[in-house]
XYZ file of C-alpha atoms in Angstrom:
378
model
C -60.629 -68.821 41.913
C -57.827 -67.976 39.484
C -58.860 -69.623 36.086
C -55.423 -71.657 34.851
C -53.839 -69.663 32.294
C -54.384 -70.004 28.437
C -52.274 -72.979 26.692
C -49.691 -71.048 24.339
C -50.188 -72.216 21.086
C -46.751 -73.928 20.117
C -45.352 -74.837 16.430
C -42.890 -76.839 15.369
C -40.345 -76.358 12.281
C -39.220 -79.212 10.893
C -39.479 -82.827 12.123
C -35.951 -84.647 12.269
C -34.206 -86.048 14.944
C -33.373 -83.110 16.958
C -37.009 -82.282 17.239
C -38.528 -85.577 18.380
C -36.441 -86.636 20.079
C -35.183 -83.536 21.961
C -37.543 -80.928 21.492
C -41.256 -82.968 21.831
C -40.247 -84.267 25.157
C -39.343 -80.933 26.277
C -42.686 -79.666 25.021
C -44.495 -82.826 26.441
C -43.323 -81.560 29.800
C -44.639 -78.804 29.742
C -48.164 -78.936 28.324
C -49.765 -78.097 31.304
C -48.927 -74.415 29.386
C -48.366 -75.818 25.465
C -50.198 -77.074 23.204
C -48.560 -78.325 19.836
C -50.742 -76.879 16.770
C -49.080 -77.682 13.934
C -45.544 -79.188 12.395
C -44.209 -77.938 9.218
C -42.287 -80.148 6.798
C -41.672 -80.146 3.594
C -41.015 -83.888 3.596
C -44.482 -84.764 4.382
C -43.356 -88.925 4.559
C -41.670 -87.055 7.755
C -44.044 -84.565 8.696
C -47.106 -87.459 9.162
C -44.738 -89.907 10.953
C -43.949 -87.236 13.394
C -47.847 -86.471 14.342
C -48.547 -89.638 14.343
C -45.609 -89.951 16.910
C -46.088 -86.880 19.132
C -50.635 -88.275 19.200
C -49.248 -91.582 20.386
C -46.445 -90.344 22.544
C -48.031 -86.898 23.740
C -51.080 -87.286 23.196
C -51.400 -85.133 26.401
C -49.950 -81.956 23.852
C -52.811 -82.695 20.986
C -52.379 -84.363 17.479
C -50.603 -80.906 15.507
C -51.762 -80.193 12.062
C -49.614 -80.282 9.485
C -48.309 -77.814 7.179
C -45.801 -77.757 4.231
C -45.400 -74.475 4.409
C -43.893 -72.275 7.537
C -46.119 -68.600 5.901
C -49.103 -70.573 5.806
C -48.642 -72.010 8.845
C -48.641 -68.893 10.808
C -51.467 -67.561 8.756
C -53.640 -70.018 9.610
C -52.561 -71.334 12.727
C -51.880 -67.984 14.869
C -48.978 -69.737 17.182
C -47.379 -68.008 20.140
C -44.288 -69.992 20.042
C -42.377 -71.469 17.455
C -39.614 -73.477 17.545
C -36.941 -73.912 14.743
C -35.471 -77.423 14.500
C -34.109 -76.725 10.306
C -30.560 -76.715 9.265
C -29.008 -73.515 10.053
C -29.075 -72.523 7.099
C -32.712 -71.967 6.906
C -32.815 -69.909 10.221
C -32.130 -66.556 10.036
C -35.215 -66.493 7.106
C -37.768 -68.560 9.401
C -36.964 -66.875 12.448
C -37.645 -63.363 10.642
C -40.784 -64.898 8.668
C -42.739 -65.954 12.676
C -41.256 -62.777 14.203
C -43.256 -60.806 11.460
C -46.296 -63.178 12.199
C -45.979 -62.087 15.850
C -44.477 -64.918 17.221
C -41.898 -65.867 19.706
C -38.611 -67.755 18.167
C -37.120 -70.654 19.741
C -34.436 -71.961 17.495
C -31.986 -74.860 18.016
C -28.708 -73.438 17.018
C -26.807 -71.904 15.572
C -29.979 -69.378 15.568
C -27.770 -67.266 12.640
C -24.292 -67.381 10.493
C -23.291 -64.935 10.373
C -23.566 -61.699 12.916
C -25.284 -59.890 10.416
C -28.301 -62.768 10.597
C -28.518 -62.302 14.084
C -28.869 -58.262 13.860
C -31.092 -58.961 11.325
C -33.271 -61.021 13.967
C -33.055 -58.449 16.257
C -33.917 -55.644 14.714
C -37.868 -57.388 13.940
C -37.981 -57.979 17.751
C -40.132 -55.437 19.726
C -39.999 -54.394 23.411
C -42.550 -56.629 25.017
C -41.563 -59.180 22.505
C -41.648 -61.039 20.094
C -38.382 -62.078 20.894
C -35.868 -64.746 18.972
C -33.538 -67.006 21.230
C -31.119 -69.598 21.366
C -31.718 -73.069 21.995
C -28.312 -72.975 25.414
C -29.584 -76.010 27.492
C -26.350 -76.654 29.142
C -26.303 -73.386 30.772
C -30.080 -75.268 32.672
C -30.125 -77.158 35.562
C -29.227 -76.430 39.336
C -25.309 -77.650 39.141
C -25.039 -74.796 36.421
C -27.176 -72.711 38.076
C -25.253 -73.343 41.595
C -21.937 -72.987 40.077
C -22.928 -69.598 38.494
C -24.448 -68.384 42.046
C -21.086 -69.172 43.241
C -18.722 -67.861 40.852
C -21.177 -64.934 40.642
C -20.815 -64.114 44.254
C -17.253 -64.377 44.996
C -17.410 -68.403 47.544
C -14.868 -69.575 45.321
C -12.802 -65.929 45.002
C -11.519 -64.389 41.375
C -11.348 -66.634 38.602
C -7.951 -66.828 37.137
C -7.487 -69.635 34.528
C -9.825 -71.747 32.953
C -10.066 -73.894 30.074
C -13.410 -74.497 27.915
C -12.781 -78.568 25.944
C -15.579 -80.381 23.443
C -13.479 -82.739 22.029
C -15.779 -85.388 19.954
C -15.833 -87.579 17.136
C -17.444 -87.202 13.762
C -17.201 -89.926 11.065
C -17.189 -89.486 6.714
C -20.651 -90.859 7.245
C -21.420 -87.419 9.501
C -20.404 -85.290 6.440
C -21.843 -86.932 3.998
C -25.286 -84.989 4.481
C -24.882 -82.380 2.179
C -25.357 -79.310 4.321
C -22.907 -79.999 6.630
C -19.244 -78.848 7.091
C -20.413 -75.897 4.671
C -19.915 -72.432 5.198
C -23.250 -71.353 3.548
C -25.188 -74.127 5.107
C -24.276 -74.833 8.527
C -21.793 -72.043 9.347
C -18.552 -73.226 10.157
C -17.305 -76.914 11.628
C -16.967 -77.834 15.362
C -16.199 -74.442 16.525
C -20.323 -73.395 15.036
C -21.473 -76.766 15.227
C -20.865 -78.386 18.093
C -18.676 -76.355 20.684
C -20.926 -73.676 20.634
C -22.729 -75.103 23.555
C -19.234 -74.874 26.309
C -18.317 -71.629 24.967
C -21.801 -70.353 25.243
C -21.517 -72.328 29.297
C -17.989 -70.850 29.732
C -19.531 -67.114 28.873
C -22.476 -67.992 31.328
C -20.187 -68.942 34.019
C -16.872 -66.315 33.642
C -19.078 -63.443 31.902
C -17.632 -60.598 29.006
C -14.739 -61.682 27.044
C -12.324 -58.626 25.583
C -10.013 -60.876 23.502
C -8.696 -63.750 21.737
C -5.694 -65.373 19.845
C -7.025 -68.553 17.640
C -5.592 -71.617 15.246
C -7.770 -73.750 13.186
C -7.152 -76.307 10.545
C -8.129 -78.765 8.508
C -6.534 -82.077 9.076
C -8.837 -84.690 8.345
C -12.352 -84.284 6.656
C -13.006 -82.992 3.230
C -15.435 -80.235 4.395
C -15.330 -76.493 3.751
C -15.102 -75.495 7.682
C -12.320 -76.752 10.086
C -12.214 -79.695 12.027
C -10.507 -78.480 14.532
C -9.806 -75.329 16.355
C -8.238 -73.505 19.583
C -8.165 -70.431 21.266
C -6.704 -68.800 24.001
C -9.212 -65.869 25.406
C -8.840 -62.931 27.899
C -12.114 -62.100 29.835
C -12.558 -58.966 31.240
C -11.884 -59.101 34.438
C -8.594 -60.700 34.067
C -8.932 -64.521 33.315
C -7.063 -66.594 31.183
C -8.444 -69.462 29.355
C -8.001 -71.485 26.520
C -11.090 -73.589 23.955
C -10.378 -76.334 22.059
C -13.255 -77.671 19.282
C -12.746 -81.013 18.079
C -14.130 -83.637 15.840
C -11.437 -85.894 15.352
C -10.902 -87.261 19.123
C -11.820 -91.304 19.721
C -12.030 -90.291 23.693
C -14.739 -88.039 23.834
C -15.378 -85.756 26.302
C -17.318 -82.226 26.929
C -15.254 -79.692 29.813
C -15.404 -76.761 31.611
C -12.977 -76.146 34.580
C -12.506 -72.757 36.293
C -9.194 -72.497 38.578
C -10.417 -69.974 41.082
C -8.556 -68.475 44.347
C -10.701 -70.572 46.021
C -11.184 -73.655 44.344
C -11.330 -75.628 41.293
C -15.114 -76.084 39.592
C -15.211 -78.321 36.900
C -17.638 -79.869 34.876
C -17.233 -83.299 33.111
C -20.368 -84.677 30.717
C -20.564 -85.192 27.096
C -24.269 -84.285 25.368
C -25.980 -83.129 29.070
C -25.326 -82.809 32.830
C -26.198 -82.845 36.705
C -25.084 -82.309 39.896
C -22.560 -85.227 40.114
C -20.489 -83.909 36.661
C -19.935 -80.969 39.045
C -16.704 -81.320 41.057
C -15.495 -78.493 43.594
C -11.476 -78.989 44.723
C -10.172 -76.425 47.199
C -7.510 -75.207 47.342
C -4.417 -76.573 49.490
C -4.505 -76.215 53.216
C -8.143 -75.021 52.607
C -9.683 -76.534 55.709
C -12.844 -74.655 56.444
C -15.559 -78.140 55.743
C -18.783 -76.445 55.977
C -17.957 -73.887 53.100
C -16.448 -77.065 50.881
C -20.081 -78.725 51.747
C -21.838 -76.064 50.771
C -20.191 -75.905 46.750
C -20.740 -79.444 46.735
C -24.284 -79.732 47.374
C -26.464 -77.462 45.267
C -30.200 -77.563 47.076
C -32.216 -79.501 44.039
C -30.595 -81.599 40.645
C -32.043 -80.599 37.903
C -30.277 -81.872 34.875
C -29.287 -79.296 32.203
C -31.571 -80.451 29.341
C -33.885 -77.973 27.034
C -37.424 -78.303 29.188
C -35.376 -76.412 31.822
C -34.656 -73.610 29.248
C -38.747 -74.047 28.669
C -39.129 -72.895 31.441
C -37.514 -69.910 31.239
C -38.717 -68.595 28.212
C -42.002 -69.572 28.962
C -42.452 -67.281 32.259
C -40.745 -64.413 30.016
C -43.386 -64.713 27.315
C -46.200 -64.595 29.944
C -44.675 -61.663 31.498
C -43.917 -60.650 27.715
C -39.354 -60.182 29.007
C -36.712 -60.568 27.114
C -36.193 -64.638 27.369
C -33.114 -66.872 28.586
C -30.877 -67.524 26.118
C -31.597 -63.910 23.715
C -30.083 -60.339 23.242
C -26.532 -59.174 24.081
C -25.614 -62.963 25.905
C -27.076 -65.122 22.550
C -25.428 -62.762 19.937
C -21.181 -62.555 22.742
C -21.414 -66.269 21.745
C -21.870 -65.994 18.366
C -19.078 -63.182 18.306
C -17.267 -64.809 20.310
C -16.911 -67.199 17.510
C -16.768 -65.337 14.680
C -13.293 -63.493 16.320
C -12.166 -67.050 16.859
C -11.996 -67.153 13.421
C -10.981 -64.104 12.591
C -7.929 -64.781 14.554
C -7.481 -67.844 13.196
C -7.901 -67.062 9.752
C -5.831 -63.765 9.824
C -3.428 -64.808 12.793
C -3.774 -61.297 14.189
C -5.564 -60.771 18.192
C -9.776 -60.103 17.992
C -11.138 -57.667 20.738
C -14.635 -57.817 21.495
C -16.695 -55.252 19.598
C -13.745 -55.052 16.468
C -16.245 -56.985 14.104
C -18.364 -54.758 12.844
C -20.934 -53.752 9.583
C -17.989 -53.664 6.355
C -15.923 -56.428 8.852
C -15.905 -59.310 6.543
C -16.307 -61.418 9.048
C -19.505 -60.371 10.198
C -21.254 -61.392 6.952
C -19.716 -64.350 6.809
C -17.754 -67.177 9.607
C -14.921 -67.588 6.841
C -14.706 -63.891 6.287
C -13.889 -64.162 2.541
C -10.007 -65.578 3.484
C -8.626 -67.176 0.118
C -7.821 -70.814 1.987
C -11.103 -70.924 3.828
C -13.897 -69.584 1.885
C -15.663 -71.255 -1.061
C -14.770 -69.800 -4.040
C -17.956 -68.702 -5.338
C -17.678 -66.234 -2.707
C -14.348 -64.760 -2.572
């Protein structure tokens, strides 16, 4: 009889709402594979509260030891997996520190604030691991898996037109949190902090993009970055798409729509989706009911979730293979955002692969633009 695999030693860094409400239940859902051995936070009261909550609500994970220093935790605990749930400005240094200690990293979005930072992190990865992956839970779940399989198999016909929409609402109180709305600490506005999930999903479904033209504006909020952006995008297969990111929208919705030759596939949700949120509309005159039924009936109904992504990450860690949400796919999404900002701020089209070392948009999403960059970075 084969012995069960050893549980992976797991640590969380940052114990705020995103970890307590989003990641802790995902870790608990994988308690057969994971043991929560440590938690790190500079706020000792918040750290103690998290440890108590974790032990009470998810005793199967074990009660984590508390640390106020990431380096001290890594030296003492030697975790296999480190989950970063801290503000974005901390991600690069924390990811590098964890990778150098031999731990795999799963980091809240955005993984980092620029392509330069991403390449720094990627340079610390090693064949077989450790690797750094970014949280991209909207890629996961049965609805996405089913739609992507249909698209890639040509079942819906060639994609032609697409729309990606993240139109949410955030008030002044939201931006009262000091690190929000600032390039140095958040990396951008809704393009980076909100719409990145739908953009990543669009790229996951359609593949590589080749050209972006864009606009951005600061219409309402007194922040450094934008509060709305729009883009026109060309994909490698010729598909044309629009992308809209907003935090000014009273009617909040997240939407991805792809019009193919045989059908339109559309996802409408807000912060997460399941099969019922996906709609397949056949082209006029298509009467192949068995085919349409197959489109509309995935074999399972698994919601998009952190837990769904964590399944693949655990499998990759045990196998020593690159995990989902890392490498080319993760960089492609970040490059898309850098190109959107460059196109918006320069008024010029931007091609994939154009932003390289030496380009100001490689080092910062604002590119040092005098109308957008904070004075100290100009």
